[in-house]
XYZ file of C-alpha atoms in Angstrom:
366
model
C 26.746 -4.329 -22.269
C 26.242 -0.412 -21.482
C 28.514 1.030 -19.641
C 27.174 2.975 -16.191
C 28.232 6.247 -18.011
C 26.713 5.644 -20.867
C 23.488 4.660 -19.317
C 23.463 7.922 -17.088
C 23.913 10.089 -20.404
C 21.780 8.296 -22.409
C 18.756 7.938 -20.629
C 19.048 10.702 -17.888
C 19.924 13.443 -20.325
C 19.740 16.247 -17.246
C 22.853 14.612 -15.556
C 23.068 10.974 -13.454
C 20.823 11.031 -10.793
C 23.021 10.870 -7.573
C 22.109 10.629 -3.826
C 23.336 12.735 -1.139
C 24.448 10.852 2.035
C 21.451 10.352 4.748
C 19.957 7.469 6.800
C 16.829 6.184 6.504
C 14.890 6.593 9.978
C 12.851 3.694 11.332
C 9.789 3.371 10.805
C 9.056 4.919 14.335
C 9.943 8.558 12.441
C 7.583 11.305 11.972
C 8.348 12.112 9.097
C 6.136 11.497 6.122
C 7.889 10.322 3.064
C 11.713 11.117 1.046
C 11.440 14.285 -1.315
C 13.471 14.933 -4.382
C 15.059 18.788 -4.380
C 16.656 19.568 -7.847
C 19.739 21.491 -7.244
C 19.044 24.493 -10.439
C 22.775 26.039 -9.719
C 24.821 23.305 -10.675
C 25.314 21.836 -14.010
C 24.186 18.496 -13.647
C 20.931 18.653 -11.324
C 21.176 16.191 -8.443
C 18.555 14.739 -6.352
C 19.268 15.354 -2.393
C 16.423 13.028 -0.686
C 15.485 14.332 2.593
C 12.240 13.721 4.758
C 9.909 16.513 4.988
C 6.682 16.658 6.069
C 3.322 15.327 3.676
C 2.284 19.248 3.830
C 5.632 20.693 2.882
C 6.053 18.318 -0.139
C 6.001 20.122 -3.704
C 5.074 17.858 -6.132
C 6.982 17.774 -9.353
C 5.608 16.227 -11.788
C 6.382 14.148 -15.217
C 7.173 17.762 -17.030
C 9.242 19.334 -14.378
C 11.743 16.812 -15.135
C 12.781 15.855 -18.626
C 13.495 12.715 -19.683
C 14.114 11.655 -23.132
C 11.951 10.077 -25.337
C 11.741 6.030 -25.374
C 11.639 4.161 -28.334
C 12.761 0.722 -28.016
C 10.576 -2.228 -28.298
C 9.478 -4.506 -25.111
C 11.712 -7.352 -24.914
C 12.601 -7.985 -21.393
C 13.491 -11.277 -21.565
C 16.548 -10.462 -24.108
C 19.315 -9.626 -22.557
C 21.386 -9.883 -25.292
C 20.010 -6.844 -27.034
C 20.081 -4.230 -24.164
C 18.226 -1.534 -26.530
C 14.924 -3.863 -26.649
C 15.675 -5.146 -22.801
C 15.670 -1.021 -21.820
C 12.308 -0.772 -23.448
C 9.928 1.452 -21.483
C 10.589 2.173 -17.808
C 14.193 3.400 -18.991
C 14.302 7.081 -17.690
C 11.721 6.409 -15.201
C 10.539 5.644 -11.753
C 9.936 2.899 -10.578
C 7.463 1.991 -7.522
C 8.865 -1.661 -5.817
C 6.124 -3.936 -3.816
C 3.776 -6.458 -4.195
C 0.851 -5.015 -6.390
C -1.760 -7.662 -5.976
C -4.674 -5.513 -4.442
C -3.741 -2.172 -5.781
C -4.647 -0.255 -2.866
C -4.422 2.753 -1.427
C -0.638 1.924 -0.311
C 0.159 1.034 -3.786
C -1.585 4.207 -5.060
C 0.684 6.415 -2.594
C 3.836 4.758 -3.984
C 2.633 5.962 -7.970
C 1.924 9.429 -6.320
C 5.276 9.518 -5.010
C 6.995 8.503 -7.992
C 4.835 10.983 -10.100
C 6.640 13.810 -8.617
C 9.967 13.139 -9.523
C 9.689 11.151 -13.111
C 7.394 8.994 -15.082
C 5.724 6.407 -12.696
C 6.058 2.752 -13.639
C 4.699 -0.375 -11.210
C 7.570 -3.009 -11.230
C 5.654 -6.198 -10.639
C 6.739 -10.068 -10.770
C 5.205 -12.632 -12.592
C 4.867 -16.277 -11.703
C 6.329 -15.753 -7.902
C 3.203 -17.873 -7.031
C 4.667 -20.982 -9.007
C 8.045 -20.593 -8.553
C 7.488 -20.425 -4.055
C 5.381 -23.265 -4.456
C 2.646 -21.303 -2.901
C -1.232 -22.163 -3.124
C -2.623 -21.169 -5.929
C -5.704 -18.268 -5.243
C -7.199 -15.547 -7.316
C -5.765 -12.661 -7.917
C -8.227 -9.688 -6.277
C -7.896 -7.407 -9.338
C -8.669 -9.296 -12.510
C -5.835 -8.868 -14.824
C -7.877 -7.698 -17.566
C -8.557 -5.111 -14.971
C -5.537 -3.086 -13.803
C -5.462 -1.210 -16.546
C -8.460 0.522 -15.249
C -7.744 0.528 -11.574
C -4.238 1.952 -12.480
C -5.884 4.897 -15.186
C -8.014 5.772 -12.093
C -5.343 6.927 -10.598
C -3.697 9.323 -12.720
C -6.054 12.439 -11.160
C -3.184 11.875 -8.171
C -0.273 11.145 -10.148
C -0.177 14.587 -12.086
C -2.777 13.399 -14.632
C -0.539 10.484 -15.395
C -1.665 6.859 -15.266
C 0.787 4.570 -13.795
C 1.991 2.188 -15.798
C 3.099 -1.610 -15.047
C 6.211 -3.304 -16.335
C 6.357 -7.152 -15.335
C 9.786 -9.223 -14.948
C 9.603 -12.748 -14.543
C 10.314 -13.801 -10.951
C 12.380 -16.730 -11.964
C 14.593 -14.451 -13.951
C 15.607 -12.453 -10.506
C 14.828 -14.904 -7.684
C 18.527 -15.624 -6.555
C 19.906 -12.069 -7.355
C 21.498 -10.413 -4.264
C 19.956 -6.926 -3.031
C 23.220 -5.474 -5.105
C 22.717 -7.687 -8.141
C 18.999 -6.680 -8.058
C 19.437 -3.155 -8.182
C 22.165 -3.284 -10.792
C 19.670 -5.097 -12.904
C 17.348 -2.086 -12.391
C 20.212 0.368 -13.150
C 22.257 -1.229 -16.579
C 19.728 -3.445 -17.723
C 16.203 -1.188 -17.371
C 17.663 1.608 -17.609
C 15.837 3.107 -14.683
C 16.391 6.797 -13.296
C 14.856 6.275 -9.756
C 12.854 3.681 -7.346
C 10.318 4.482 -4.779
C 9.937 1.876 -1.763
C 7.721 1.662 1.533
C 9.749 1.968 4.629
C 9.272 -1.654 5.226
C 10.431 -2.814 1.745
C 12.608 -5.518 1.385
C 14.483 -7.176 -1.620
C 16.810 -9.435 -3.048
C 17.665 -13.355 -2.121
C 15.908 -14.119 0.886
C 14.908 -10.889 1.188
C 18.557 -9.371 2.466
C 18.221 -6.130 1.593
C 15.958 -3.521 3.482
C 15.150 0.163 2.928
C 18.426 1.668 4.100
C 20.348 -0.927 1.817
C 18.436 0.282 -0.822
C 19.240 3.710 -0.753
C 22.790 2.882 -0.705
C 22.888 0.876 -3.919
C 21.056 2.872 -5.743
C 23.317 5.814 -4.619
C 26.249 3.503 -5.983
C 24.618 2.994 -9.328
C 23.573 6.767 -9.630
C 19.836 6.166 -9.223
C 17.558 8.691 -6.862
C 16.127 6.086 -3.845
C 12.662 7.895 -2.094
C 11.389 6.064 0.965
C 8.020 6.580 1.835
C 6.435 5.809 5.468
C 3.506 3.097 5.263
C -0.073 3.922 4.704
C -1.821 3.095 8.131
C -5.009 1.363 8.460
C -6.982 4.002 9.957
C -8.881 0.777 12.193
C -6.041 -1.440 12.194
C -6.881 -0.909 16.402
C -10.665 -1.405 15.734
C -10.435 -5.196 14.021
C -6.860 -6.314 15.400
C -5.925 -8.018 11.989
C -3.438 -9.870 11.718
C -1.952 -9.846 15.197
C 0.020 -12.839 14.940
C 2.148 -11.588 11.852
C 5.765 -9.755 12.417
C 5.461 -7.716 9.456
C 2.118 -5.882 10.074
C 2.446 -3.265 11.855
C -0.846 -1.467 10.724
C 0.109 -0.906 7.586
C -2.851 -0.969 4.864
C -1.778 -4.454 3.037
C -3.147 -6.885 0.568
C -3.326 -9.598 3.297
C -6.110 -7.100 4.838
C -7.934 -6.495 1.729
C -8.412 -10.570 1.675
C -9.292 -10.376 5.224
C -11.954 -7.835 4.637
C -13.332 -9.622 1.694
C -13.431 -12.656 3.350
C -15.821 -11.265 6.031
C -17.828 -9.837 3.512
C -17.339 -5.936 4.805
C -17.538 -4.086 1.326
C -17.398 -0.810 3.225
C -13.806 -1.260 4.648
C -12.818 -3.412 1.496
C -13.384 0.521 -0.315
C -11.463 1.833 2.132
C -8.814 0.333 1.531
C -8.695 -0.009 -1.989
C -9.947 3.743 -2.120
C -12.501 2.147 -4.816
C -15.438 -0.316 -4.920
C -14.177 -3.682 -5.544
C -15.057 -5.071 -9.185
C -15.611 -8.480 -9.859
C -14.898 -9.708 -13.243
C -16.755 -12.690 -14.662
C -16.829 -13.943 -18.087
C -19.877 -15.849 -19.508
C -20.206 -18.419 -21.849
C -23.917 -18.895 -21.227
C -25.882 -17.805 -18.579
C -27.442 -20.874 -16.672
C -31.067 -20.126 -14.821
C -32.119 -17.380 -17.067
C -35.358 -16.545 -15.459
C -37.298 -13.344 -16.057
C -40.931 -11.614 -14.735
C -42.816 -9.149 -15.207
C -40.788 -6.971 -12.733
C -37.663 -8.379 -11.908
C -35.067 -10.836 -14.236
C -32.528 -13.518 -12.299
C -29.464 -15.065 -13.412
C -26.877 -17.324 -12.676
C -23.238 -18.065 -13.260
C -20.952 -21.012 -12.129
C -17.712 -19.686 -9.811
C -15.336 -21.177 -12.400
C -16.721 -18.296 -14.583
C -14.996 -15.831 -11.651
C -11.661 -14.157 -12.708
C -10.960 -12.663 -9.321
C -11.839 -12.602 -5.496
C -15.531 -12.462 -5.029
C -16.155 -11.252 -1.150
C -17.912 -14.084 1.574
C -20.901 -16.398 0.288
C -24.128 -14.213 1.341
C -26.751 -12.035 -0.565
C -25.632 -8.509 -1.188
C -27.762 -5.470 -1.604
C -27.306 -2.231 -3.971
C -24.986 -3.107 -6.011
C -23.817 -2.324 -9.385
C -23.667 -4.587 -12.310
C -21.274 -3.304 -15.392
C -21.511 -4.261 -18.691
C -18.805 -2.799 -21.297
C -19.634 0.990 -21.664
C -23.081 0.675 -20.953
C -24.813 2.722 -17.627
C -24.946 0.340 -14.332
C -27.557 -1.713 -13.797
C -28.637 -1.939 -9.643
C -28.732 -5.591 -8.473
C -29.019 -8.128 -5.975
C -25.924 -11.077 -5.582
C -26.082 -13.397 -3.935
C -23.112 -16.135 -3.750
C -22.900 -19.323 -2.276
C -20.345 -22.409 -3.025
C -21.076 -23.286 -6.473
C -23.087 -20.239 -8.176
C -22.845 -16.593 -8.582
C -26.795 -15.279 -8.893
C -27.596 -11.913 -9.609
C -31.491 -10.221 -9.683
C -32.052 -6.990 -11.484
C -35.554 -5.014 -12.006
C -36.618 -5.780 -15.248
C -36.815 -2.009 -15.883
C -32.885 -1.744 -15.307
C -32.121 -4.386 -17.458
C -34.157 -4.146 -20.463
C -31.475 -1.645 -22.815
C -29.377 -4.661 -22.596
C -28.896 -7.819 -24.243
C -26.901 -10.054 -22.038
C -27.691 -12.805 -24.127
C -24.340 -13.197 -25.782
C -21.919 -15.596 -25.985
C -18.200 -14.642 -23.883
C -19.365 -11.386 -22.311
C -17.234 -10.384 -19.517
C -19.261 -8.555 -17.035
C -18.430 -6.580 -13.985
C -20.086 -6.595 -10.251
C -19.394 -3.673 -7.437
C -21.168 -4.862 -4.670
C -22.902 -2.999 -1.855
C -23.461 -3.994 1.689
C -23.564 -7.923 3.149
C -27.445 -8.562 4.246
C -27.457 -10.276 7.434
């Protein structure tokens, strides 16, 4: 086991990362988010996390900061060998939440933690199976957040975010202080940024200002950021009936929108086009003209959300590296079917066997 002063040395090589004393305001506070100010006459810099307004902040990025190198291998279900288990968020910062849309809430977290290390996504695997929850696709396709999460790096200091996964199971019944002592001796982490409304631990104990105190015990920086609002949460009146929405943009919301088929707000909120993934086997209904070509793909071929049953106009279809192709979808209970002018579509051969092929979609035809 590494000790706590070992692990500050070791993998913050600037000096443990300490809090000062503050308390978190509610969520009713004007200010914007929890900054990180280096202290350059002292030794060993610490981080004093104040709240300052979203104009005032300085971002400091990866390089202002240095952490050293990581070379361990990606084990992080050995615990035994703490060198493989501190793999490669140890030194960094990590952004807590739910990351199953990857919107524009998720992207401010990365942003945040961009300016005060190396930005990780901690994310939890299996927490579907383990609840006993429904099962439902995912809304980004797995083979797709490596994409979604390189997209971002323009706003993260030209770094792309990176995810690190830890099995649910293995931290289900951890207490909000067990949790974040995981975090500190076992993944070596520097620094965690939350949303105001985070919560953690078994049965969700722990809240924002708990947080922050931990962290402060195990040496790590803690930056609280205020929620992302839904700029017409007042508009649509979503989700009026649940406690924890308070406006906040939310994955709940990007379902929502999907599920009324409003592509527009969908982008708004994920502050991209939604991409539907398919892969094909064969295409069924291949059908072609002298102007236009038509085909058609079962659901089960779907590896994400697809938006309402309807037609859909001007939208994209994406095949590996090649340019878009504009086309029609239309969806309905059993089928996927997609219509393309022939002129569009005849550079490529989507012919093949186990192509995976992606759809942005334009606007629901009524």
């Amino acid at each position: 086991r590494i000790s706590h002063q070992n692990l500050g040395s070791r993998f913050c090589s600037t000096g443990i990362f300490h809090l000062s004393s503050f308390t978190v305001k509610p969520p009713s506070s004007a200010a914007a988010t929890v900054a990180a100010i280096v202290d350059n006459n002292s030794h060993n810099p610490r981080f004093h996390p104040r709240f300052v307004s979203s104009s005032s902040l300085q971002s400091k990025y990866p390089g202002d900061i240095p952490f050293p190198p990581v070379s361990f291998s990606q084990r992080e279900d050995d615990h035994d060998k703490p060198s493989e288990a501190l793999s490669s968020v140890a030194g960094g910062i990590v952004a807590l939440g739910k990351f199953d849309a990857l919107h524009i809430g998720h992207r401010e977290l990365a942003i945040q933690a961009s300016k005060v290390g190396t930005p990780y996504l901690l994310s939890f695997v299996g927490m579907a199976e383990v609840l006993g929850w429904d099962p439902r696709p995912p809304i980004v396709a797995q083979c797709d957040r490596e994409r979604v999460l390189s997209s971002w790096a323009p706003y993260c200091g030209n770094v792309a975010p990176k995810e690190f996964q830890v099995q649910f199971m293995s931290v289900r019944h951890l207490s909000p202080r067990q949790f974040v002592e995981k975090l500190a001796r076992e993944l070596g982490v520097c620094g965690v940024v939350a949303g105001e409304n985070y919560r953690f631990g078994y049965k969700a104990a722990g809240d924002a200002s708990e947080l922050v105190r931990l962290c402060d015990e195990f040496g790590m920086g803690a930056y609280i950021i205020n929620s992302v609002m839904d700029r017409h949460q007042d508009a649509r009146n979503m989700n009026c009936l649940d406690l924890k929405d308070r406006g906040q943009v939310s994955s709940t919301r990007v379902r929502q929108a999907l599920a009324e088929g409003d592509m527009k707000y969908v982008s708004e909120l994920l502050g991209r086009p939604h991409r539907l993934l398919l892969t094909i086997k064969d295409w069924e209904s291949l059908t072609s003209t002298s102007s236009t070509q038509r085909m058609s793909a079962p659901r089960s071929s779907l590896l994400n959300l697809p938006p309402k049953d309807g037609f859909y106009e001007n939208c994209s279809l994406l095949f590996g590296e090649q340019n878009a192709v504009t086309c029609r979808v239309s969806i309905d209970t059993s089928h996927i079917h997609l219509e393309m002018d022939r002129v569009d579509f005849c550079d490529n051969d989507y012919s093949q066997k186990s192509q995976v092929l992606g759809i942005e979609f334009g606007e629901l035809k009524s």
